[in-house]
């Protein structure tokens, strides 16, 4: 029976057939059926920046009478959402219209979007003493969501630098300010200046 008041009715048993000797007044009582407590809580989850959201889960406690109440869990975070915490919100489905019989408490979970790994490495190069530096190159791996992150490569060696090895250092350009979503590892290359 759903939430609400219900009469509690007295009924007299008279095996000795004595009720005829009485004037009977009967007063009902009231049974108040109050709302049951139902709680739904989303579990926490995590993923890296640029990845799709995992399947969210959670728990429901307090369902009575096998009522057909289920929960789904969602977040506002998308693959392009920056690093940070996002709420995972439960939503209840109630095809049998039973939620009116419950006092519902709902607890969000947290989706932690963590930094993706990005690596940049300069390629090695060589030239002779007195020559101009070649065009340096390298590789970037781990860019997500087509973020506009590019690399340039430079060295301290000039045309007058003596024979020897010189570091080729990567530098990242980030016009869209997306590097905060990455953990960056950078590897220098080597420019070998050889004898002319």
mmCIF file with all atom_site columns, N, CA and C in Angstrom, residues 37-109:
data_model
loop_
_atom_site.group_PDB
_atom_site.id
_atom_site.type_symbol
_atom_site.label_atom_id
_atom_site.label_alt_id
_atom_site.label_comp_id
_atom_site.label_asym_id
_atom_site.label_entity_id
_atom_site.label_seq_id
_atom_site.pdbx_PDB_ins_code
_atom_site.Cartn_x
_atom_site.Cartn_y
_atom_site.Cartn_z
_atom_site.occupancy
_atom_site.B_iso_or_equiv
_atom_site.pdbx_formal_charge
_atom_site.auth_seq_id
_atom_site.auth_comp_id
_atom_site.auth_asym_id
_atom_site.auth_atom_id
_atom_site.pdbx_PDB_model_num
ATOM 1   N N  . UNK A 1 37  ? 12.894 5.408  3.464   1.00 0.00 ? 37  UNK A N  1
ATOM 2   C CA . UNK A 1 37  ? 14.124 6.092  3.058   1.00 0.00 ? 37  UNK A CA 1
ATOM 3   C C  . UNK A 1 37  ? 14.772 5.335  1.899   1.00 0.00 ? 37  UNK A C  1
ATOM 4   N N  . UNK A 1 38  ? 15.124 6.063  0.862   1.00 0.00 ? 38  UNK A N  1
ATOM 5   C CA . UNK A 1 38  ? 15.824 5.488  -0.285  1.00 0.00 ? 38  UNK A CA 1
ATOM 6   C C  . UNK A 1 38  ? 17.039 6.364  -0.569  1.00 0.00 ? 38  UNK A C  1
ATOM 7   N N  . UNK A 1 39  ? 18.201 5.752  -0.684  1.00 0.00 ? 39  UNK A N  1
ATOM 8   C CA . UNK A 1 39  ? 19.414 6.514  -0.986  1.00 0.00 ? 39  UNK A CA 1
ATOM 9   C C  . UNK A 1 39  ? 20.045 6.004  -2.268  1.00 0.00 ? 39  UNK A C  1
ATOM 10  N N  . UNK A 1 40  ? 20.541 6.943  -3.062  1.00 0.00 ? 40  UNK A N  1
ATOM 11  C CA . UNK A 1 40  ? 21.273 6.605  -4.282  1.00 0.00 ? 40  UNK A CA 1
ATOM 12  C C  . UNK A 1 40  ? 22.575 7.393  -4.275  1.00 0.00 ? 40  UNK A C  1
ATOM 13  N N  . UNK A 1 41  ? 23.665 6.705  -4.576  1.00 0.00 ? 41  UNK A N  1
ATOM 14  C CA . UNK A 1 41  ? 24.981 7.337  -4.544  1.00 0.00 ? 41  UNK A CA 1
ATOM 15  C C  . UNK A 1 41  ? 25.792 6.884  -5.745  1.00 0.00 ? 41  UNK A C  1
ATOM 16  N N  . UNK A 1 42  ? 26.383 7.852  -6.442  1.00 0.00 ? 42  UNK A N  1
ATOM 17  C CA . UNK A 1 42  ? 27.255 7.536  -7.569  1.00 0.00 ? 42  UNK A CA 1
ATOM 18  C C  . UNK A 1 42  ? 28.660 7.230  -7.061  1.00 0.00 ? 42  UNK A C  1
ATOM 19  N N  . UNK A 1 43  ? 29.290 6.246  -7.670  1.00 0.00 ? 43  UNK A N  1
ATOM 20  C CA . UNK A 1 43  ? 30.682 5.938  -7.347  1.00 0.00 ? 43  UNK A CA 1
ATOM 21  C C  . UNK A 1 43  ? 31.617 6.927  -8.034  1.00 0.00 ? 43  UNK A C  1
ATOM 22  N N  . UNK A 1 44  ? 32.783 7.139  -7.456  1.00 0.00 ? 44  UNK A N  1
ATOM 23  C CA . UNK A 1 44  ? 33.796 7.979  -8.078  1.00 0.00 ? 44  UNK A CA 1
ATOM 24  C C  . UNK A 1 44  ? 34.431 7.256  -9.260  1.00 0.00 ? 44  UNK A C  1
ATOM 25  N N  . UNK A 1 45  ? 35.021 8.029  -10.161 1.00 0.00 ? 45  UNK A N  1
ATOM 26  C CA . UNK A 1 45  ? 35.680 7.457  -11.334 1.00 0.00 ? 45  UNK A CA 1
ATOM 27  C C  . UNK A 1 45  ? 36.808 8.393  -11.761 1.00 0.00 ? 45  UNK A C  1
ATOM 28  N N  . UNK A 1 46  ? 37.648 7.898  -12.658 1.00 0.00 ? 46  UNK A N  1
ATOM 29  C CA . UNK A 1 46  ? 38.759 8.715  -13.150 1.00 0.00 ? 46  UNK A CA 1
ATOM 30  C C  . UNK A 1 46  ? 39.073 8.326  -14.586 1.00 0.00 ? 46  UNK A C  1
ATOM 31  N N  . UNK A 1 47  ? 39.606 9.279  -15.315 1.00 0.00 ? 47  UNK A N  1
ATOM 32  C CA . UNK A 1 47  ? 40.103 9.031  -16.670 1.00 0.00 ? 47  UNK A CA 1
ATOM 33  C C  . UNK A 1 47  ? 41.100 10.135 -17.006 1.00 0.00 ? 47  UNK A C  1
ATOM 34  N N  . UNK A 1 48  ? 41.847 9.919  -18.094 1.00 0.00 ? 48  UNK A N  1
ATOM 35  C CA . UNK A 1 48  ? 42.789 10.943 -18.530 1.00 0.00 ? 48  UNK A CA 1
ATOM 36  C C  . UNK A 1 48  ? 42.113 11.918 -19.492 1.00 0.00 ? 48  UNK A C  1
ATOM 37  N N  . UNK A 1 49  ? 42.699 13.078 -19.603 1.00 0.00 ? 49  UNK A N  1
ATOM 38  C CA . UNK A 1 49  ? 42.226 14.102 -20.544 1.00 0.00 ? 49  UNK A CA 1
ATOM 39  C C  . UNK A 1 49  ? 42.232 13.527 -21.955 1.00 0.00 ? 49  UNK A C  1
ATOM 40  N N  . UNK A 1 50  ? 41.129 13.755 -22.669 1.00 0.00 ? 50  UNK A N  1
ATOM 41  C CA . UNK A 1 50  ? 41.015 13.293 -24.051 1.00 0.00 ? 50  UNK A CA 1
ATOM 42  C C  . UNK A 1 50  ? 40.408 11.919 -24.200 1.00 0.00 ? 50  UNK A C  1
ATOM 43  N N  . UNK A 1 51  ? 40.309 11.167 -23.106 1.00 0.00 ? 51  UNK A N  1
ATOM 44  C CA . UNK A 1 51  ? 39.702 9.830  -23.173 1.00 0.00 ? 51  UNK A CA 1
ATOM 45  C C  . UNK A 1 51  ? 38.183 9.955  -23.030 1.00 0.00 ? 51  UNK A C  1
ATOM 46  N N  . UNK A 1 52  ? 37.471 8.925  -23.482 1.00 0.00 ? 52  UNK A N  1
ATOM 47  C CA . UNK A 1 52  ? 36.022 8.913  -23.298 1.00 0.00 ? 52  UNK A CA 1
ATOM 48  C C  . UNK A 1 52  ? 35.704 8.582  -21.838 1.00 0.00 ? 52  UNK A C  1
ATOM 49  N N  . UNK A 1 53  ? 34.538 8.982  -21.411 1.00 0.00 ? 53  UNK A N  1
ATOM 50  C CA . UNK A 1 53  ? 34.131 8.693  -20.039 1.00 0.00 ? 53  UNK A CA 1
ATOM 51  C C  . UNK A 1 53  ? 33.950 7.189  -19.843 1.00 0.00 ? 53  UNK A C  1
ATOM 52  N N  . UNK A 1 54  ? 34.323 6.683  -18.673 1.00 0.00 ? 54  UNK A N  1
ATOM 53  C CA . UNK A 1 54  ? 34.057 5.270  -18.396 1.00 0.00 ? 54  UNK A CA 1
ATOM 54  C C  . UNK A 1 54  ? 32.564 5.051  -18.133 1.00 0.00 ? 54  UNK A C  1
ATOM 55  N N  . UNK A 1 55  ? 32.187 3.793  -18.013 1.00 0.00 ? 55  UNK A N  1
ATOM 56  C CA . UNK A 1 55  ? 30.820 3.481  -17.589 1.00 0.00 ? 55  UNK A CA 1
ATOM 57  C C  . UNK A 1 55  ? 30.707 3.789  -16.096 1.00 0.00 ? 55  UNK A C  1
ATOM 58  N N  . UNK A 1 56  ? 29.759 4.640  -15.750 1.00 0.00 ? 56  UNK A N  1
ATOM 59  C CA . UNK A 1 56  ? 29.584 5.027  -14.351 1.00 0.00 ? 56  UNK A CA 1
ATOM 60  C C  . UNK A 1 56  ? 28.696 4.016  -13.632 1.00 0.00 ? 56  UNK A C  1
ATOM 61  N N  . UNK A 1 57  ? 28.878 3.944  -12.317 1.00 0.00 ? 57  UNK A N  1
ATOM 62  C CA . UNK A 1 57  ? 28.095 3.016  -11.506 1.00 0.00 ? 57  UNK A CA 1
ATOM 63  C C  . UNK A 1 57  ? 27.748 3.680  -10.188 1.00 0.00 ? 57  UNK A C  1
ATOM 64  N N  . UNK A 1 58  ? 26.971 2.969  -9.393  1.00 0.00 ? 58  UNK A N  1
ATOM 65  C CA . UNK A 1 58  ? 26.584 3.502  -8.088  1.00 0.00 ? 58  UNK A CA 1
ATOM 66  C C  . UNK A 1 58  ? 25.769 2.480  -7.333  1.00 0.00 ? 58  UNK A C  1
ATOM 67  N N  . UNK A 1 59  ? 25.184 2.914  -6.238  1.00 0.00 ? 59  UNK A N  1
ATOM 68  C CA . UNK A 1 59  ? 24.395 2.004  -5.407  1.00 0.00 ? 59  UNK A CA 1
ATOM 69  C C  . UNK A 1 59  ? 23.059 2.648  -5.038  1.00 0.00 ? 59  UNK A C  1
ATOM 70  N N  . UNK A 1 60  ? 22.038 1.801  -4.956  1.00 0.00 ? 60  UNK A N  1
ATOM 71  C CA . UNK A 1 60  ? 20.718 2.209  -4.458  1.00 0.00 ? 60  UNK A CA 1
ATOM 72  C C  . UNK A 1 60  ? 20.418 1.349  -3.238  1.00 0.00 ? 60  UNK A C  1
ATOM 73  N N  . UNK A 1 61  ? 19.988 1.983  -2.173  1.00 0.00 ? 61  UNK A N  1
ATOM 74  C CA . UNK A 1 61  ? 19.630 1.236  -0.960  1.00 0.00 ? 61  UNK A CA 1
ATOM 75  C C  . UNK A 1 61  ? 18.262 1.693  -0.468  1.00 0.00 ? 61  UNK A C  1
ATOM 76  N N  . UNK A 1 62  ? 17.441 0.721  -0.061  1.00 0.00 ? 62  UNK A N  1
ATOM 77  C CA . UNK A 1 62  ? 16.161 1.050  0.548   1.00 0.00 ? 62  UNK A CA 1
ATOM 78  C C  . UNK A 1 62  ? 14.940 0.724  -0.287  1.00 0.00 ? 62  UNK A C  1
ATOM 79  N N  . UNK A 1 63  ? 15.104 0.114  -1.450  1.00 0.00 ? 63  UNK A N  1
ATOM 80  C CA . UNK A 1 63  ? 13.942 -0.213 -2.284  1.00 0.00 ? 63  UNK A CA 1
ATOM 81  C C  . UNK A 1 63  ? 13.089 -1.278 -1.581  1.00 0.00 ? 63  UNK A C  1
ATOM 82  N N  . UNK A 1 64  ? 11.788 -1.045 -1.537  1.00 0.00 ? 64  UNK A N  1
ATOM 83  C CA . UNK A 1 64  ? 10.841 -1.957 -0.900  1.00 0.00 ? 64  UNK A CA 1
ATOM 84  C C  . UNK A 1 64  ? 9.953  -2.626 -1.954  1.00 0.00 ? 64  UNK A C  1
ATOM 85  N N  . UNK A 1 65  ? 9.480  -3.811 -1.619  1.00 0.00 ? 65  UNK A N  1
ATOM 86  C CA . UNK A 1 65  ? 8.473  -4.515 -2.436  1.00 0.00 ? 65  UNK A CA 1
ATOM 87  C C  . UNK A 1 65  ? 8.934  -4.752 -3.874  1.00 0.00 ? 65  UNK A C  1
ATOM 88  N N  . UNK A 1 66  ? 10.259 -4.829 -4.086  1.00 0.00 ? 66  UNK A N  1
ATOM 89  C CA . UNK A 1 66  ? 10.795 -5.014 -5.437  1.00 0.00 ? 66  UNK A CA 1
ATOM 90  C C  . UNK A 1 66  ? 10.303 -3.945 -6.415  1.00 0.00 ? 66  UNK A C  1
ATOM 91  N N  . UNK A 1 67  ? 10.077 -2.726 -5.886  1.00 0.00 ? 67  UNK A N  1
ATOM 92  C CA . UNK A 1 67  ? 9.657  -1.629 -6.767  1.00 0.00 ? 67  UNK A CA 1
ATOM 93  C C  . UNK A 1 67  ? 10.677 -1.444 -7.892  1.00 0.00 ? 67  UNK A C  1
ATOM 94  N N  . UNK A 1 68  ? 10.166 -1.198 -9.091  1.00 0.00 ? 68  UNK A N  1
ATOM 95  C CA . UNK A 1 68  ? 11.007 -1.097 -10.290 1.00 0.00 ? 68  UNK A CA 1
ATOM 96  C C  . UNK A 1 68  ? 11.616 0.307  -10.385 1.00 0.00 ? 68  UNK A C  1
ATOM 97  N N  . UNK A 1 69  ? 12.566 0.567  -9.492  1.00 0.00 ? 69  UNK A N  1
ATOM 98  C CA . UNK A 1 69  ? 13.274 1.850  -9.472  1.00 0.00 ? 69  UNK A CA 1
ATOM 99  C C  . UNK A 1 69  ? 14.737 1.571  -9.769  1.00 0.00 ? 69  UNK A C  1
ATOM 100 N N  . UNK A 1 70  ? 15.276 2.233  -10.786 1.00 0.00 ? 70  UNK A N  1
ATOM 101 C CA . UNK A 1 70  ? 16.678 2.050  -11.168 1.00 0.00 ? 70  UNK A CA 1
ATOM 102 C C  . UNK A 1 70  ? 17.351 3.411  -11.279 1.00 0.00 ? 70  UNK A C  1
ATOM 103 N N  . UNK A 1 71  ? 18.664 3.384  -11.371 1.00 0.00 ? 71  UNK A N  1
ATOM 104 C CA . UNK A 1 71  ? 19.423 4.635  -11.450 1.00 0.00 ? 71  UNK A CA 1
ATOM 105 C C  . UNK A 1 71  ? 20.355 4.626  -12.647 1.00 0.00 ? 71  UNK A C  1
ATOM 106 N N  . UNK A 1 72  ? 20.530 5.797  -13.239 1.00 0.00 ? 72  UNK A N  1
ATOM 107 C CA . UNK A 1 72  ? 21.576 6.025  -14.228 1.00 0.00 ? 72  UNK A CA 1
ATOM 108 C C  . UNK A 1 72  ? 22.475 7.128  -13.682 1.00 0.00 ? 72  UNK A C  1
ATOM 109 N N  . UNK A 1 73  ? 23.678 7.219  -14.245 1.00 0.00 ? 73  UNK A N  1
ATOM 110 C CA . UNK A 1 73  ? 24.674 8.161  -13.735 1.00 0.00 ? 73  UNK A CA 1
ATOM 111 C C  . UNK A 1 73  ? 25.314 8.885  -14.919 1.00 0.00 ? 73  UNK A C  1
ATOM 112 N N  . UNK A 1 74  ? 25.450 10.198 -14.788 1.00 0.00 ? 74  UNK A N  1
ATOM 113 C CA . UNK A 1 74  ? 25.978 10.986 -15.904 1.00 0.00 ? 74  UNK A CA 1
ATOM 114 C C  . UNK A 1 74  ? 26.822 12.143 -15.384 1.00 0.00 ? 74  UNK A C  1
ATOM 115 N N  . UNK A 1 75  ? 27.596 12.735 -16.292 1.00 0.00 ? 75  UNK A N  1
ATOM 116 C CA . UNK A 1 75  ? 28.423 13.890 -15.962 1.00 0.00 ? 75  UNK A CA 1
ATOM 117 C C  . UNK A 1 75  ? 28.386 14.879 -17.111 1.00 0.00 ? 75  UNK A C  1
ATOM 118 N N  . UNK A 1 76  ? 28.766 16.106 -16.819 1.00 0.00 ? 76  UNK A N  1
ATOM 119 C CA . UNK A 1 76  ? 28.851 17.125 -17.871 1.00 0.00 ? 76  UNK A CA 1
ATOM 120 C C  . UNK A 1 76  ? 30.181 17.059 -18.605 1.00 0.00 ? 76  UNK A C  1
ATOM 121 N N  . UNK A 1 77  ? 31.137 16.289 -18.097 1.00 0.00 ? 77  UNK A N  1
ATOM 122 C CA . UNK A 1 77  ? 32.471 16.240 -18.712 1.00 0.00 ? 77  UNK A CA 1
ATOM 123 C C  . UNK A 1 77  ? 32.432 15.528 -20.050 1.00 0.00 ? 77  UNK A C  1
ATOM 124 N N  . UNK A 1 78  ? 33.120 16.104 -21.031 1.00 0.00 ? 78  UNK A N  1
ATOM 125 C CA . UNK A 1 78  ? 33.284 15.497 -22.355 1.00 0.00 ? 78  UNK A CA 1
ATOM 126 C C  . UNK A 1 78  ? 34.762 15.195 -22.579 1.00 0.00 ? 78  UNK A C  1
ATOM 127 N N  . UNK A 1 79  ? 35.071 14.603 -23.740 1.00 0.00 ? 79  UNK A N  1
ATOM 128 C CA . UNK A 1 79  ? 36.478 14.294 -24.026 1.00 0.00 ? 79  UNK A CA 1
ATOM 129 C C  . UNK A 1 79  ? 37.324 15.559 -24.057 1.00 0.00 ? 79  UNK A C  1
ATOM 130 N N  . UNK A 1 80  ? 36.706 16.706 -24.358 1.00 0.00 ? 80  UNK A N  1
ATOM 131 C CA . UNK A 1 80  ? 37.447 17.957 -24.444 1.00 0.00 ? 80  UNK A CA 1
ATOM 132 C C  . UNK A 1 80  ? 37.516 18.713 -23.121 1.00 0.00 ? 80  UNK A C  1
ATOM 133 N N  . UNK A 1 81  ? 36.873 18.216 -22.078 1.00 0.00 ? 81  UNK A N  1
ATOM 134 C CA . UNK A 1 81  ? 36.892 18.915 -20.793 1.00 0.00 ? 81  UNK A CA 1
ATOM 135 C C  . UNK A 1 81  ? 38.291 18.910 -20.205 1.00 0.00 ? 81  UNK A C  1
ATOM 136 N N  . UNK A 1 82  ? 38.741 20.052 -19.664 1.00 0.00 ? 82  UNK A N  1
ATOM 137 C CA . UNK A 1 82  ? 40.098 20.116 -19.112 1.00 0.00 ? 82  UNK A CA 1
ATOM 138 C C  . UNK A 1 82  ? 40.246 19.325 -17.825 1.00 0.00 ? 82  UNK A C  1
ATOM 139 N N  . UNK A 1 83  ? 41.480 19.163 -17.431 1.00 0.00 ? 83  UNK A N  1
ATOM 140 C CA . UNK A 1 83  ? 41.814 18.467 -16.189 1.00 0.00 ? 83  UNK A CA 1
ATOM 141 C C  . UNK A 1 83  ? 41.071 19.099 -15.010 1.00 0.00 ? 83  UNK A C  1
ATOM 142 N N  . UNK A 1 84  ? 40.521 18.250 -14.147 1.00 0.00 ? 84  UNK A N  1
ATOM 143 C CA . UNK A 1 84  ? 39.808 18.743 -12.975 1.00 0.00 ? 84  UNK A CA 1
ATOM 144 C C  . UNK A 1 84  ? 38.728 17.778 -12.543 1.00 0.00 ? 84  UNK A C  1
ATOM 145 N N  . UNK A 1 85  ? 38.027 18.105 -11.438 1.00 0.00 ? 85  UNK A N  1
ATOM 146 C CA . UNK A 1 85  ? 36.941 17.253 -10.950 1.00 0.00 ? 85  UNK A CA 1
ATOM 147 C C  . UNK A 1 85  ? 35.595 17.658 -11.560 1.00 0.00 ? 85  UNK A C  1
ATOM 148 N N  . UNK A 1 86  ? 34.766 16.667 -11.822 1.00 0.00 ? 86  UNK A N  1
ATOM 149 C CA . UNK A 1 86  ? 33.424 16.892 -12.371 1.00 0.00 ? 86  UNK A CA 1
ATOM 150 C C  . UNK A 1 86  ? 32.438 16.013 -11.611 1.00 0.00 ? 86  UNK A C  1
ATOM 151 N N  . UNK A 1 87  ? 31.225 16.542 -11.328 1.00 0.00 ? 87  UNK A N  1
ATOM 152 C CA . UNK A 1 87  ? 30.243 15.725 -10.605 1.00 0.00 ? 87  UNK A CA 1
ATOM 153 C C  . UNK A 1 87  ? 29.678 14.612 -11.485 1.00 0.00 ? 87  UNK A C  1
ATOM 154 N N  . UNK A 1 88  ? 29.469 13.464 -10.859 1.00 0.00 ? 88  UNK A N  1
ATOM 155 C CA . UNK A 1 88  ? 28.716 12.359 -11.474 1.00 0.00 ? 88  UNK A CA 1
ATOM 156 C C  . UNK A 1 88  ? 27.379 12.321 -10.756 1.00 0.00 ? 88  UNK A C  1
ATOM 157 N N  . UNK A 1 89  ? 26.304 12.627 -11.496 1.00 0.00 ? 89  UNK A N  1
ATOM 158 C CA . UNK A 1 89  ? 24.986 12.810 -10.878 1.00 0.00 ? 89  UNK A CA 1
ATOM 159 C C  . UNK A 1 89  ? 24.086 11.604 -11.121 1.00 0.00 ? 89  UNK A C  1
ATOM 160 N N  . UNK A 1 90  ? 23.459 11.068 -10.064 1.00 0.00 ? 90  UNK A N  1
ATOM 161 C CA . UNK A 1 90  ? 22.484 9.999  -10.260 1.00 0.00 ? 90  UNK A CA 1
ATOM 162 C C  . UNK A 1 90  ? 21.138 10.560 -10.739 1.00 0.00 ? 90  UNK A C  1
ATOM 163 N N  . UNK A 1 91  ? 20.435 9.765  -11.518 1.00 0.00 ? 91  UNK A N  1
ATOM 164 C CA . UNK A 1 91  ? 19.049 10.062 -11.914 1.00 0.00 ? 91  UNK A CA 1
ATOM 165 C C  . UNK A 1 91  ? 18.244 8.778  -11.775 1.00 0.00 ? 91  UNK A C  1
ATOM 166 N N  . UNK A 1 92  ? 17.074 8.881  -11.152 1.00 0.00 ? 92  UNK A N  1
ATOM 167 C CA . UNK A 1 92  ? 16.257 7.700  -10.897 1.00 0.00 ? 92  UNK A CA 1
ATOM 168 C C  . UNK A 1 92  ? 15.192 7.530  -11.974 1.00 0.00 ? 92  UNK A C  1
ATOM 169 N N  . UNK A 1 93  ? 15.039 6.307  -12.414 1.00 0.00 ? 93  UNK A N  1
ATOM 170 C CA . UNK A 1 93  ? 13.948 5.944  -13.329 1.00 0.00 ? 93  UNK A CA 1
ATOM 171 C C  . UNK A 1 93  ? 12.884 5.209  -12.517 1.00 0.00 ? 93  UNK A C  1
ATOM 172 N N  . UNK A 1 94  ? 11.618 5.604  -12.719 1.00 0.00 ? 94  UNK A N  1
ATOM 173 C CA . UNK A 1 94  ? 10.513 5.105  -11.883 1.00 0.00 ? 94  UNK A CA 1
ATOM 174 C C  . UNK A 1 94  ? 9.303  4.797  -12.756 1.00 0.00 ? 94  UNK A C  1
ATOM 175 N N  . UNK A 1 95  ? 9.402  3.754  -13.598 1.00 0.00 ? 95  UNK A N  1
ATOM 176 C CA . UNK A 1 95  ? 8.280  3.474  -14.509 1.00 0.00 ? 95  UNK A CA 1
ATOM 177 C C  . UNK A 1 95  ? 6.985  3.102  -13.790 1.00 0.00 ? 95  UNK A C  1
ATOM 178 N N  . UNK A 1 96  ? 7.100  2.604  -12.564 1.00 0.00 ? 96  UNK A N  1
ATOM 179 C CA . UNK A 1 96  ? 5.898  2.215  -11.823 1.00 0.00 ? 96  UNK A CA 1
ATOM 180 C C  . UNK A 1 96  ? 5.345  3.321  -10.946 1.00 0.00 ? 96  UNK A C  1
ATOM 181 N N  . UNK A 1 97  ? 5.906  4.532  -11.041 1.00 0.00 ? 97  UNK A N  1
ATOM 182 C CA . UNK A 1 97  ? 5.441  5.687  -10.249 1.00 0.00 ? 97  UNK A CA 1
ATOM 183 C C  . UNK A 1 97  ? 5.397  5.367  -8.756  1.00 0.00 ? 97  UNK A C  1
ATOM 184 N N  . UNK A 1 98  ? 6.506  4.856  -8.233  1.00 0.00 ? 98  UNK A N  1
ATOM 185 C CA . UNK A 1 98  ? 6.584  4.478  -6.820  1.00 0.00 ? 98  UNK A CA 1
ATOM 186 C C  . UNK A 1 98  ? 7.403  5.447  -5.969  1.00 0.00 ? 98  UNK A C  1
ATOM 187 N N  . UNK A 1 99  ? 8.074  6.400  -6.589  1.00 0.00 ? 99  UNK A N  1
ATOM 188 C CA . UNK A 1 99  ? 8.971  7.273  -5.827  1.00 0.00 ? 99  UNK A CA 1
ATOM 189 C C  . UNK A 1 99  ? 8.252  8.127  -4.793  1.00 0.00 ? 99  UNK A C  1
ATOM 190 N N  . UNK A 1 100 ? 6.951  8.347  -4.976  1.00 0.00 ? 100 UNK A N  1
ATOM 191 C CA . UNK A 1 100 ? 6.190  9.100  -3.983  1.00 0.00 ? 100 UNK A CA 1
ATOM 192 C C  . UNK A 1 100 ? 6.121  8.410  -2.632  1.00 0.00 ? 100 UNK A C  1
ATOM 193 N N  . UNK A 1 101 ? 6.494  7.139  -2.612  1.00 0.00 ? 101 UNK A N  1
ATOM 194 C CA . UNK A 1 101 ? 6.489  6.380  -1.359  1.00 0.00 ? 101 UNK A CA 1
ATOM 195 C C  . UNK A 1 101 ? 7.841  6.424  -0.636  1.00 0.00 ? 101 UNK A C  1
ATOM 196 N N  . UNK A 1 102 ? 8.759  7.238  -1.138  1.00 0.00 ? 102 UNK A N  1
ATOM 197 C CA . UNK A 1 102 ? 10.108 7.275  -0.579  1.00 0.00 ? 102 UNK A CA 1
ATOM 198 C C  . UNK A 1 102 ? 10.541 8.704  -0.281  1.00 0.00 ? 102 UNK A C  1
ATOM 199 N N  . UNK A 1 103 ? 11.381 8.819  0.717   1.00 0.00 ? 103 UNK A N  1
ATOM 200 C CA . UNK A 1 103 ? 12.164 10.030 0.934   1.00 0.00 ? 103 UNK A CA 1
ATOM 201 C C  . UNK A 1 103 ? 13.546 9.744  0.371   1.00 0.00 ? 103 UNK A C  1
ATOM 202 N N  . UNK A 1 104 ? 13.908 10.458 -0.687  1.00 0.00 ? 104 UNK A N  1
ATOM 203 C CA . UNK A 1 104 ? 15.112 10.121 -1.456  1.00 0.00 ? 104 UNK A CA 1
ATOM 204 C C  . UNK A 1 104 ? 16.274 11.034 -1.069  1.00 0.00 ? 104 UNK A C  1
ATOM 205 N N  . UNK A 1 105 ? 17.420 10.426 -0.819  1.00 0.00 ? 105 UNK A N  1
ATOM 206 C CA . UNK A 1 105 ? 18.665 11.189 -0.682  1.00 0.00 ? 105 UNK A CA 1
ATOM 207 C C  . UNK A 1 105 ? 19.600 10.763 -1.805  1.00 0.00 ? 105 UNK A C  1
ATOM 208 N N  . UNK A 1 106 ? 20.214 11.761 -2.454  1.00 0.00 ? 106 UNK A N  1
ATOM 209 C CA . UNK A 1 106 ? 21.048 11.510 -3.621  1.00 0.00 ? 106 UNK A CA 1
ATOM 210 C C  . UNK A 1 106 ? 22.437 12.098 -3.375  1.00 0.00 ? 106 UNK A C  1
ATOM 211 N N  . UNK A 1 107 ? 23.467 11.301 -3.660  1.00 0.00 ? 107 UNK A N  1
ATOM 212 C CA . UNK A 1 107 ? 24.844 11.730 -3.448  1.00 0.00 ? 107 UNK A CA 1
ATOM 213 C C  . UNK A 1 107 ? 25.623 11.620 -4.751  1.00 0.00 ? 107 UNK A C  1
ATOM 214 N N  . UNK A 1 108 ? 26.190 12.754 -5.172  1.00 0.00 ? 108 UNK A N  1
ATOM 215 C CA . UNK A 1 108 ? 27.013 12.743 -6.382  1.00 0.00 ? 108 UNK A CA 1
ATOM 216 C C  . UNK A 1 108 ? 28.338 12.029 -6.143  1.00 0.00 ? 108 UNK A C  1
ATOM 217 N N  . UNK A 1 109 ? 28.867 11.464 -7.196  1.00 0.00 ? 109 UNK A N  1
ATOM 218 C CA . UNK A 1 109 ? 30.250 11.014 -7.203  1.00 0.00 ? 109 UNK A CA 1
ATOM 219 C C  . UNK A 1 109 ? 31.111 12.066 -7.886  1.00 0.00 ? 109 UNK A C  1
#
